[in-house]
XYZ file of C-alpha atoms in Angstrom:
735
model
C -84.866 8.615 31.825
C -83.060 5.470 30.762
C -80.226 3.959 32.841
C -77.698 1.421 31.619
C -74.926 -0.409 33.443
C -71.621 -1.405 31.874
C -68.173 -2.219 33.265
C -66.343 -0.001 30.810
C -66.927 3.531 29.564
C -70.427 4.884 29.337
C -71.157 6.436 25.978
C -73.992 7.992 24.118
C -74.622 9.961 20.990
C -75.361 13.649 20.909
C -77.915 14.300 18.230
C -77.723 17.464 16.208
C -80.273 20.030 17.466
C -82.583 21.309 14.790
C -81.499 24.521 13.151
C -78.303 25.045 15.114
C -74.766 23.989 15.844
C -73.698 20.385 15.481
C -73.686 18.463 18.732
C -70.744 16.105 18.472
C -68.329 15.696 21.327
C -65.015 14.195 22.242
C -64.712 11.132 24.450
C -64.831 12.075 28.102
C -61.502 11.395 29.818
C -61.285 8.830 32.562
C -63.379 5.710 33.159
C -67.120 6.051 33.517
C -68.905 4.715 36.561
C -70.450 1.298 36.462
C -73.913 2.681 35.831
C -74.825 5.844 33.967
C -78.149 7.442 33.193
C -78.852 9.154 29.894
C -81.458 11.880 29.738
C -82.741 14.051 26.970
C -81.271 17.547 27.152
C -82.038 20.092 24.489
C -82.215 17.682 21.597
C -79.140 15.681 22.610
C -78.390 12.956 25.111
C -75.726 13.295 27.757
C -74.298 10.852 30.259
C -75.020 11.611 33.887
C -73.086 9.960 36.704
C -75.533 8.663 39.300
C -75.419 10.507 42.589
C -73.063 13.218 41.338
C -75.503 15.518 39.552
C -72.729 16.398 37.086
C -72.767 16.076 33.348
C -70.145 14.194 31.413
C -69.141 14.872 27.833
C -70.773 12.548 25.309
C -68.685 10.432 23.026
C -68.010 11.502 19.457
C -70.605 10.089 17.115
C -68.992 10.855 13.783
C -69.200 13.830 11.429
C -72.324 15.927 11.404
C -74.401 16.375 8.305
C -73.299 20.007 8.211
C -71.187 22.354 10.336
C -73.023 25.696 10.357
C -73.789 27.927 13.281
C -77.449 27.967 12.163
C -79.386 26.406 9.302
C -82.134 28.286 7.472
C -83.650 27.517 4.077
C -81.532 24.404 3.820
C -78.159 26.140 4.077
C -75.843 27.288 6.816
C -75.239 30.919 7.790
C -72.352 32.680 9.513
C -74.456 33.347 12.582
C -75.495 31.254 15.575
C -78.859 31.143 17.302
C -77.411 32.926 20.354
C -76.250 35.916 18.292
C -79.683 37.554 18.161
C -79.812 38.990 21.676
C -78.224 42.384 21.007
C -79.734 43.055 17.544
C -83.065 41.773 18.855
C -83.015 44.087 21.877
C -82.123 47.026 19.624
C -84.974 46.260 17.215
C -87.325 45.640 20.113
C -86.536 49.031 21.638
C -87.023 50.719 18.275
C -90.291 48.903 17.602
C -91.758 49.663 21.057
C -90.935 53.364 20.747
C -92.387 53.316 17.247
C -95.561 51.570 18.416
C -96.041 54.017 21.294
C -95.515 56.954 18.936
C -98.065 55.650 16.414
C -100.571 54.954 19.193
C -100.219 58.477 20.587
C -100.484 59.922 17.072
C -103.701 58.002 16.446
C -105.301 58.800 19.820
C -104.434 62.499 19.680
C -105.409 63.099 16.045
C -108.147 60.583 15.257
C -110.703 63.371 15.441
C -108.911 65.152 12.582
C -109.143 62.205 10.203
C -112.561 63.140 8.831
C -110.878 64.728 5.823
C -110.925 63.261 2.287
C -108.898 60.061 2.462
C -108.907 60.120 6.224
C -110.549 56.707 6.435
C -107.607 55.217 4.559
C -105.093 56.857 6.910
C -107.077 55.745 9.958
C -107.159 52.176 8.647
C -103.453 52.406 7.875
C -102.582 53.413 11.450
C -104.804 50.732 13.033
C -103.398 47.922 10.882
C -99.877 49.245 11.496
C -100.424 49.119 15.259
C -101.613 45.506 15.038
C -98.733 44.525 12.752
C -96.180 46.190 15.025
C -97.653 44.415 18.060
C -97.257 41.041 16.324
C -93.683 41.900 15.309
C -92.860 43.045 18.852
C -94.139 39.768 20.241
C -92.124 37.749 17.721
C -88.920 39.706 18.340
C -89.413 39.353 22.100
C -89.676 35.584 21.685
C -86.519 35.567 19.549
C -84.592 37.512 22.192
C -85.806 35.268 25.007
C -84.932 32.070 23.136
C -81.532 33.465 22.042
C -80.661 34.070 25.704
C -81.070 30.404 26.572
C -78.394 27.725 26.672
C -74.688 28.217 26.038
C -72.444 28.272 23.007
C -72.028 24.497 23.100
C -75.509 23.747 24.416
C -77.892 24.940 21.696
C -80.680 22.565 22.727
C -82.795 25.192 24.540
C -82.696 27.264 21.330
C -83.999 24.568 18.989
C -87.161 26.604 18.260
C -85.115 29.547 16.941
C -85.362 28.552 13.271
C -89.186 28.480 13.411
C -89.275 31.907 15.065
C -86.981 33.308 12.388
C -89.211 31.923 9.651
C -92.166 33.703 11.280
C -90.160 36.922 11.649
C -89.030 36.864 8.027
C -92.589 36.140 6.879
C -93.772 39.285 8.688
C -91.546 41.383 6.444
C -93.921 40.757 3.532
C -96.983 42.507 5.025
C -94.696 45.178 6.461
C -93.279 45.910 2.999
C -96.759 45.936 1.474
C -98.106 48.273 4.144
C -95.105 50.593 3.873
C -95.621 50.766 0.100
C -99.320 51.527 0.514
C -98.538 54.256 3.032
C -96.054 55.827 0.629
C -98.606 55.658 -2.200
C -101.372 57.261 -0.123
C -99.138 60.084 1.009
C -97.947 60.604 -2.571
C -101.581 61.019 -3.682
C -101.673 64.210 -1.635
C -104.370 63.327 0.874
C -105.539 66.580 2.488
C -105.518 65.850 6.212
C -103.873 67.170 9.329
C -100.223 67.922 8.590
C -99.034 66.228 11.774
C -100.741 62.990 10.757
C -99.204 63.197 7.296
C -95.718 63.743 8.733
C -96.276 60.835 11.122
C -97.224 58.562 8.219
C -94.128 59.665 6.304
C -91.963 58.909 9.341
C -93.441 55.427 9.704
C -92.830 54.686 6.034
C -89.222 55.860 6.273
C -88.581 53.827 9.432
C -90.145 50.743 7.853
C -87.912 50.871 4.819
C -84.837 51.592 6.932
C -85.475 48.473 9.012
C -86.111 46.405 5.885
C -82.900 47.694 4.284
C -80.871 46.987 7.431
C -82.276 43.465 7.540
C -81.291 42.843 3.917
C -77.798 44.183 4.670
C -77.519 41.891 7.702
C -78.529 38.889 5.599
C -75.819 39.748 3.080
C -73.234 40.047 5.864
C -74.066 36.744 7.545
C -74.399 34.897 4.238
C -71.880 32.066 4.128
C -70.830 31.227 0.539
C -69.841 27.761 1.737
C -73.190 27.181 3.407
C -74.587 25.237 0.502
C -71.463 23.106 0.195
C -71.948 21.127 3.398
C -72.166 17.428 2.832
C -75.841 16.656 3.444
C -75.300 12.959 3.014
C -72.327 12.632 5.357
C -72.470 9.399 7.318
C -73.694 9.691 10.900
C -71.770 6.754 12.265
C -68.168 6.791 13.445
C -65.644 7.042 10.625
C -61.880 6.497 10.737
C -59.923 9.704 10.380
C -58.130 8.419 7.298
C -61.270 7.143 5.554
C -61.790 8.082 1.943
C -65.122 9.799 2.687
C -63.667 11.994 5.430
C -60.652 12.912 3.313
C -62.785 13.797 0.319
C -65.175 15.838 2.471
C -62.372 17.819 4.109
C -60.530 18.296 0.810
C -63.691 19.557 -0.860
C -64.449 21.962 1.965
C -60.910 23.333 1.942
C -60.836 23.735 -1.838
C -64.157 25.565 -1.774
C -62.992 27.710 1.151
C -59.801 28.638 -0.694
C -61.799 29.806 -3.698
C -64.152 31.856 -1.542
C -61.301 33.492 0.378
C -59.434 34.303 -2.827
C -62.534 36.031 -4.197
C -62.866 38.008 -0.962
C -59.216 39.066 -1.025
C -59.452 40.121 -4.674
C -62.520 42.242 -3.945
C -60.877 43.818 -0.891
C -57.710 44.581 -2.851
C -59.420 45.553 -6.103
C -57.333 48.732 -6.343
C -54.067 46.756 -6.476
C -52.552 45.791 -9.818
C -52.697 42.271 -11.227
C -49.032 41.398 -11.735
C -47.568 37.946 -11.039
C -46.540 38.762 -7.473
C -50.035 39.992 -6.634
C -51.699 36.889 -8.028
C -49.346 34.663 -6.043
C -50.042 36.700 -2.896
C -53.795 36.375 -3.419
C -53.498 32.592 -3.638
C -51.179 32.382 -0.619
C -53.455 34.559 1.510
C -56.560 32.592 0.521
C -54.859 29.296 1.326
C -53.756 30.576 4.731
C -57.266 31.714 5.654
C -58.885 28.531 4.390
C -56.365 26.412 6.308
C -57.055 28.260 9.542
C -60.833 28.757 9.355
C -62.233 25.888 7.283
C -62.099 23.220 10.004
C -64.064 25.019 12.738
C -67.746 25.618 13.344
C -67.217 29.065 14.822
C -69.042 32.265 13.968
C -67.369 35.649 14.589
C -69.189 36.186 17.885
C -67.918 32.807 19.127
C -64.354 33.957 18.496
C -65.021 37.272 20.274
C -66.458 35.418 23.272
C -63.511 33.016 23.289
C -61.007 35.895 23.255
C -62.833 37.607 26.129
C -62.746 34.391 28.149
C -59.073 33.800 27.365
C -58.152 37.297 28.538
C -59.897 36.772 31.851
C -58.402 33.304 32.151
C -54.888 34.661 31.618
C -55.409 37.335 34.257
C -56.861 34.717 36.604
C -53.651 32.706 36.347
C -51.583 35.380 38.072
C -48.276 33.512 38.090
C -48.217 31.042 35.206
C -45.281 28.647 35.296
C -42.428 29.528 32.996
C -41.796 27.109 30.137
C -39.026 24.625 30.813
C -37.058 25.919 27.846
C -36.830 29.365 29.403
C -35.032 27.930 32.408
C -32.772 25.557 30.512
C -31.860 28.182 27.909
C -31.376 31.184 30.147
C -29.165 33.979 28.765
C -25.431 33.653 29.251
C -23.247 36.142 31.141
C -22.092 37.801 27.927
C -25.705 38.674 27.144
C -26.260 40.280 30.525
C -23.073 42.287 30.146
C -24.060 43.960 26.885
C -27.752 44.532 27.652
C -27.259 48.246 28.337
C -25.180 48.729 25.207
C -27.675 46.933 22.983
C -30.593 48.788 24.549
C -28.885 52.084 23.770
C -28.281 50.903 20.201
C -31.958 49.988 19.893
C -32.923 53.429 21.141
C -30.678 55.050 18.540
C -31.596 52.920 15.516
C -35.340 52.977 16.221
C -35.262 56.530 14.852
C -34.271 55.159 11.453
C -36.907 52.423 11.557
C -39.543 55.085 12.318
C -38.189 57.416 9.619
C -38.778 54.705 7.010
C -42.543 55.164 7.536
C -42.278 58.687 6.079
C -44.596 61.589 6.774
C -47.718 59.670 8.000
C -46.016 58.444 11.173
C -44.272 61.774 11.730
C -47.551 63.718 11.504
C -49.259 61.150 13.733
C -46.533 61.574 16.375
C -46.648 65.377 16.054
C -50.329 66.159 15.395
C -50.068 69.898 16.047
C -46.766 70.802 14.429
C -45.941 67.887 12.124
C -48.089 68.961 9.191
C -46.674 72.488 9.280
C -43.098 71.200 9.301
C -43.443 68.824 6.373
C -46.373 70.398 4.507
C -44.228 72.797 2.555
C -42.264 69.910 1.121
C -45.345 68.553 -0.604
C -45.839 71.727 -2.665
C -42.203 72.719 -3.174
C -40.491 71.685 -6.391
C -37.620 69.230 -6.124
C -34.443 71.109 -5.163
C -30.799 70.348 -5.806
C -30.559 68.853 -2.315
C -33.046 66.227 -3.365
C -31.058 65.462 -6.494
C -28.174 64.345 -4.290
C -30.333 61.463 -3.092
C -31.218 58.539 -5.297
C -34.654 56.996 -5.117
C -38.228 57.382 -6.236
C -41.617 58.577 -5.022
C -40.182 60.772 -2.263
C -43.190 63.125 -2.334
C -43.659 64.574 1.168
C -41.462 62.025 2.906
C -37.968 63.527 2.754
C -38.618 66.379 5.158
C -40.133 64.044 7.755
C -37.146 61.697 7.425
C -34.773 64.598 8.073
C -36.817 65.691 11.092
C -36.943 62.160 12.557
C -33.293 61.210 12.108
C -31.688 64.633 12.612
C -29.408 64.005 9.610
C -28.601 66.291 6.680
C -29.463 65.896 3.005
C -25.932 64.807 2.164
C -26.091 61.928 4.666
C -28.660 60.007 2.587
C -27.559 57.701 -0.197
C -30.904 56.355 -1.376
C -34.573 56.709 -0.391
C -37.252 54.644 -2.093
C -40.982 54.650 -1.395
C -41.774 52.308 -4.247
C -44.445 50.011 -2.784
C -45.756 46.807 -4.362
C -46.464 43.267 -3.223
C -43.120 41.752 -2.075
C -41.413 45.125 -2.680
C -40.965 47.361 0.363
C -39.863 50.990 0.725
C -36.425 51.497 2.288
C -33.751 54.101 2.860
C -29.939 54.056 3.071
C -28.138 56.680 5.146
C -24.743 57.424 6.674
C -24.948 57.548 10.464
C -21.846 59.437 11.547
C -22.635 59.187 15.244
C -22.432 55.380 15.224
C -20.152 55.234 12.169
C -22.482 52.962 10.277
C -24.260 52.630 6.962
C -27.897 52.182 7.952
C -30.447 50.367 5.817
C -33.958 50.939 7.205
C -36.953 49.033 5.797
C -40.517 50.215 6.254
C -43.135 48.147 8.050
C -46.744 47.479 7.084
C -48.612 50.534 5.794
C -50.550 49.430 2.708
C -52.681 46.615 1.324
C -49.648 45.438 -0.626
C -47.726 45.100 2.624
C -50.601 43.155 4.211
C -50.541 40.682 1.316
C -46.794 40.319 1.853
C -47.432 39.608 5.537
C -50.104 37.012 4.763
C -48.010 35.027 2.284
C -47.101 32.888 5.279
C -46.012 29.582 3.771
C -42.325 28.701 4.076
C -39.726 28.626 1.338
C -35.991 27.796 1.357
C -33.611 30.684 1.938
C -30.555 30.443 -0.285
C -27.724 31.897 1.789
C -24.126 30.958 2.529
C -24.051 29.720 6.106
C -23.487 26.553 8.103
C -27.100 26.331 9.270
C -29.206 23.411 8.097
C -32.842 23.547 7.028
C -32.757 27.195 6.005
C -36.461 28.041 5.739
C -38.168 31.414 6.039
C -41.515 33.184 5.678
C -42.188 33.354 1.934
C -43.620 36.867 1.630
C -40.985 38.484 3.852
C -38.242 36.480 2.157
C -39.346 37.790 -1.249
C -39.369 41.350 0.105
C -35.855 40.929 1.535
C -34.628 39.596 -1.823
C -36.045 42.675 -3.545
C -34.167 45.035 -1.209
C -31.035 42.882 -1.569
C -31.154 43.173 -5.375
C -31.608 46.924 -5.167
C -28.737 47.354 -2.701
C -26.257 45.088 -4.479
C -27.196 45.095 -8.154
C -27.902 48.835 -8.289
C -24.642 49.597 -6.473
C -26.294 51.450 -3.573
C -24.142 49.819 -0.887
C -21.027 50.198 -3.023
C -21.743 53.912 -3.278
C -22.246 54.208 0.474
C -19.028 52.380 1.375
C -17.074 54.312 -1.217
C -17.928 57.424 0.808
C -17.348 55.828 4.229
C -15.294 52.639 3.768
C -14.538 52.289 7.494
C -18.206 52.240 8.538
C -20.050 49.019 9.404
C -23.375 47.920 7.943
C -26.517 48.043 10.139
C -29.947 46.888 8.949
C -33.043 47.968 10.894
C -36.817 47.795 10.572
C -40.077 47.618 12.463
C -42.780 44.933 12.158
C -42.785 43.657 8.571
C -39.682 45.781 8.023
C -38.031 44.051 10.990
C -38.613 40.633 9.438
C -37.284 41.814 6.082
C -34.282 43.450 7.799
C -33.424 40.204 9.606
C -33.562 38.147 6.395
C -31.626 40.837 4.540
C -28.917 40.724 7.221
C -28.681 36.948 6.735
C -28.249 37.474 2.989
C -25.603 40.166 3.501
C -23.683 38.271 6.186
C -21.276 36.664 3.715
C -20.202 39.809 1.774
C -20.393 42.010 4.905
C -19.273 39.878 7.891
C -19.625 42.792 10.341
C -23.286 43.350 9.530
C -25.627 43.973 12.483
C -29.412 43.961 12.554
C -31.880 45.541 14.986
C -35.379 44.151 14.490
C -38.144 46.019 16.318
C -41.321 44.013 16.997
C -40.500 41.363 14.371
C -43.010 38.633 13.448
C -42.465 35.312 15.182
C -43.111 33.133 12.144
C -39.943 34.137 10.310
C -37.009 31.678 10.539
C -36.426 27.976 10.881
C -34.876 26.756 14.132
C -31.368 26.496 12.708
C -31.489 30.000 11.219
C -32.811 31.348 14.505
C -29.806 29.909 16.347
C -27.436 31.189 13.657
C -28.897 34.706 13.778
C -28.197 35.157 17.499
C -24.641 36.283 16.801
C -25.540 39.431 14.875
C -29.294 40.134 15.216
C -31.046 41.743 18.199
C -34.842 41.885 18.403
C -36.792 44.217 20.682
C -40.302 43.329 21.890
C -42.607 45.482 24.009
C -45.077 43.965 26.467
C -47.834 41.757 25.031
C -47.209 42.786 21.416
C -49.071 40.224 19.307
C -46.833 40.328 16.203
C -43.717 38.763 17.842
C -46.067 35.996 18.996
C -47.831 35.616 15.656
C -47.225 32.512 13.557
C -49.380 29.836 11.973
C -48.448 27.434 14.779
C -49.399 29.983 17.442
C -52.659 30.715 15.642
C -53.481 27.017 15.734
C -52.716 27.030 19.449
C -54.953 30.077 19.913
C -57.746 28.362 18.007
C -57.343 25.278 20.171
C -57.542 27.372 23.340
C -60.597 29.258 22.056
C -62.349 25.974 21.286
C -61.497 24.594 24.699
C -62.584 27.614 26.715
C -65.814 27.874 24.714
C -66.551 24.180 25.203
C -66.081 24.543 28.981
C -68.159 27.705 29.263
C -71.366 27.499 31.283
C -72.735 30.992 30.612
C -74.760 32.350 27.673
C -72.792 34.158 25.011
C -74.440 37.541 25.580
C -73.343 37.505 29.234
C -69.786 36.610 28.211
C -69.644 39.498 25.729
C -71.157 42.005 28.167
C -68.761 40.980 30.912
C -65.862 40.993 28.447
C -66.618 44.552 27.337
C -66.924 45.691 30.951
C -63.685 43.918 31.851
C -61.774 45.511 28.956
C -63.093 49.005 29.678
C -63.186 49.112 33.470
C -61.235 46.067 34.633
C -62.365 44.004 37.566
C -61.652 40.681 39.175
C -61.357 37.629 36.921
C -62.132 35.348 39.878
C -65.723 34.741 38.776
C -64.605 33.574 35.353
C -67.589 31.986 33.543
C -65.760 28.793 32.620
C -65.253 25.381 34.147
C -61.516 25.047 33.472
C -60.694 25.696 37.113
C -63.606 23.887 38.715
C -67.323 24.460 38.965
C -70.584 22.637 38.679
C -69.761 20.753 35.471
C -66.826 18.377 35.344
C -67.074 18.333 31.553
C -68.858 20.509 29.001
C -72.119 19.378 27.487
C -70.386 19.370 24.106
C -66.621 19.020 23.772
C -64.095 20.888 21.624
C -64.436 18.323 18.851
C -68.055 19.346 18.366
C -66.695 22.593 16.908
C -64.264 20.934 14.481
C -64.713 19.377 11.076
C -64.326 15.624 11.403
C -61.059 14.506 9.809
C -59.312 17.875 10.032
C -55.830 18.273 11.478
C -57.089 19.930 14.662
C -59.726 17.227 15.143
C -57.189 14.419 15.180
C -55.426 15.652 18.331
C -56.699 16.165 21.836
C -56.329 19.567 23.473
C -53.301 18.330 25.382
C -51.528 16.922 22.316
C -48.538 18.731 20.832
C -49.368 20.908 17.868
C -48.455 19.738 14.402
C -48.372 22.143 11.490
C -49.142 21.499 7.836
C -46.040 20.899 5.733
C -46.397 24.318 4.093
C -46.410 25.974 7.512
C -43.650 24.429 9.644
C -42.853 26.028 13.020
C -40.897 29.257 12.537
C -39.108 31.442 15.077
C -38.231 35.119 15.654
C -34.778 36.410 14.724
C -31.750 36.773 16.976
C -31.492 37.504 20.673
C -34.588 39.133 22.131
C -34.785 42.097 24.507
C -38.167 42.194 26.220
C -39.601 45.352 27.772
C -42.348 44.583 30.298
C -44.395 47.208 32.115
C -44.396 46.825 35.884
C -46.705 49.689 36.855
C -46.396 53.212 38.181
C -45.346 52.454 41.727
C -41.759 51.713 42.599
C -38.972 52.363 45.014
C -37.094 54.741 42.760
C -38.550 58.212 42.756
C -36.518 59.443 39.811
C -39.405 58.840 37.392
C -43.075 59.129 38.302
C -44.205 57.290 35.162
C -44.608 53.573 34.546
C -41.640 51.315 35.201
C -40.351 48.694 32.794
C -38.353 45.534 33.296
C -35.660 45.136 30.635
C -34.218 41.675 30.153
C -33.014 39.124 27.656
C -35.790 36.674 26.820
C -35.910 33.267 25.169
C -38.034 32.706 22.092
C -40.177 30.129 23.898
C -41.629 32.954 26.010
C -43.337 34.137 22.822
C -44.753 30.756 21.867
C -48.285 31.703 22.901
C -50.457 34.644 21.898
C -51.501 36.750 24.903
C -54.901 38.423 24.866
C -55.279 41.934 26.222
C -56.000 45.551 25.303
C -52.290 46.254 24.762
C -51.645 43.363 22.390
C -52.078 45.803 19.469
C -50.994 49.132 20.979
C -47.678 47.663 22.166
C -46.857 47.070 18.500
C -47.278 50.679 17.380
C -43.945 52.307 16.476
C -44.763 55.584 18.223
C -45.552 53.725 21.464
C -42.306 51.758 21.188
C -40.301 54.942 20.605
C -41.881 56.638 23.611
C -41.193 53.641 25.850
C -37.588 53.422 24.643
C -37.080 57.122 25.388
C -38.528 56.610 28.845
C -36.563 53.426 29.588
C -33.199 54.788 28.480
C -33.663 58.075 30.358
C -34.808 56.242 33.498
C -31.881 53.845 33.437
C -29.509 56.796 33.189
C -31.324 58.865 35.802
C -31.674 56.087 38.359
C -27.943 55.585 38.506
C -27.942 58.532 40.935
C -30.772 57.072 43.074
C -29.966 56.040 46.676
C -28.840 52.450 47.019
C -31.933 51.478 48.964
C -34.150 52.985 46.298
C -33.310 50.460 43.620
C -33.926 51.117 39.958
C -37.113 52.120 38.252
C -36.127 49.930 35.341
C -34.891 46.582 36.578
C -32.554 44.346 34.657
C -33.518 40.689 34.896
């Protein structure tokens, strides 16, 4: 151990462990003690404060020579050295059972191998037992080494690459022996049938394991692995240096090309028109922007999400953002909460109807198919001819069932679905005296490409708002519906039938975002337009348009729904939090994943959270967050406490209108009118959705059928609890 004394900060370099993750770290905050001792730890050097027994984060030493999770054959792979615990244990279990079975087969039937060719089969079984024993020993060593260290402390796993070379080399004799066994059995050796079947089983198992290994290699192959800069300088480099800029630009360009190829292969069944090609490029650029500057493998992200969920639950009462307090809803908002909630309950039926028969059958699994199935086989009737549109197929009957309207109440129904072109319907709602335009949410690959075209573009509308920017893909989809409604005369036809009705635009998810932008476009010709956006995406409008939309747009969000919290800025924040919680984690990855699965399935106490964010033995991680970032990237240039800055193509965007938030409180409550879960209904500020929350309901809270069921429950409970005793309170509280 070598000790040095200095009046300023103590620093050292963390060397990159062989065959694994780069070991570069951020500068440790706060002054270092006068004397610090550096000791070798897993291939890197860390600063240790004398007398404290606690490790301090090493100082950044410049960009690594490559940023892979693990390096084999001179290239990086999308797998880390601590990812081999679970596959290794599975293979180990299979190999041990296989070895025991072969041993029992040989011991029980070796006396029956005196047949012609029996010597070959006996030799085959003996060599196979020896080979399996060697493989079992190698796999056991791989599992034991993979269990060591932590995500950001790969030093104890530095021998992993050598073990993997040995394991891969053992596939050659295994393949040869499996081929020989197949050839000998094919020659029709006349021996005991049980022995022959056992040999066949061993050959089949051998080739299955070999095939699964080849498939795994293809999955973890990183196309960018060979594009790491092997000659990158090891010394500190300024963030704006030409070398760093060229390296990052090259990585991002290569990543964009790889992601575009992946998206094209995934969406190979989609046409190749101009909109699709633009969407491919936009999606690839989004993915490359988000993923190209981190050294994270998929299991790292899974572990980070598990830790974040437990961390959120550990912080039982997080402080509310300052903006929530300073921008609390006004009295007029509180006064019309009940009215707007009832409107949301009513118009959600139209937003759900826009999904057509799939959602209806999903909501009614036993009777739905019978109710709408006849429509699929029946020829188009005169009732259908009253409705304009295309590609109705089996949808019309489900729309009638969901909305409760008649054929004559529909003006236009379109299920034409392409990139930037969404299905929609136009109907006359006599109960609310409104012309309803309902836009469908995400249901196809085309819709997903529309969602992922996340860069911003100017929105050309007539309003007093400045900086009118919006989500590009959703803006294009809204323009398509606008052209159909106005240029094709659909709205003119509707208002010629009911001129005194008002215009209402609704939608769910992607449809909610398109409905909000469509309402902004229609605000000038239809000043009384209203919009109800159910679970809209957060990354939709610029700040000025968000403020402008509050006068005529109402959004509804349920619980921890991830979509109203989803934007490029929030994804960057989530990535930053994942990096930070991983860097401060002091447990092996396999323990984090096991505990995370148990916590998601069965719950438990998050008090023993395996992270050092709230105290523990380590005051700083062995490797900091910056060790997981590409040097010179946007995320690298800011500390974890710095405000987020977005690329110019992805400025901060906001959800539309005023927001009603439904939050589950639990099943217990003072009001006995409803035995089911209670929900708090209140106006919320957009800043409450400025961070993605991790939890099992982050996806289910977005489903339209769940939202409809909760709305039914909330509205009925609010009405029923009016008759509750005064001391009982309300099962659905209004904040």
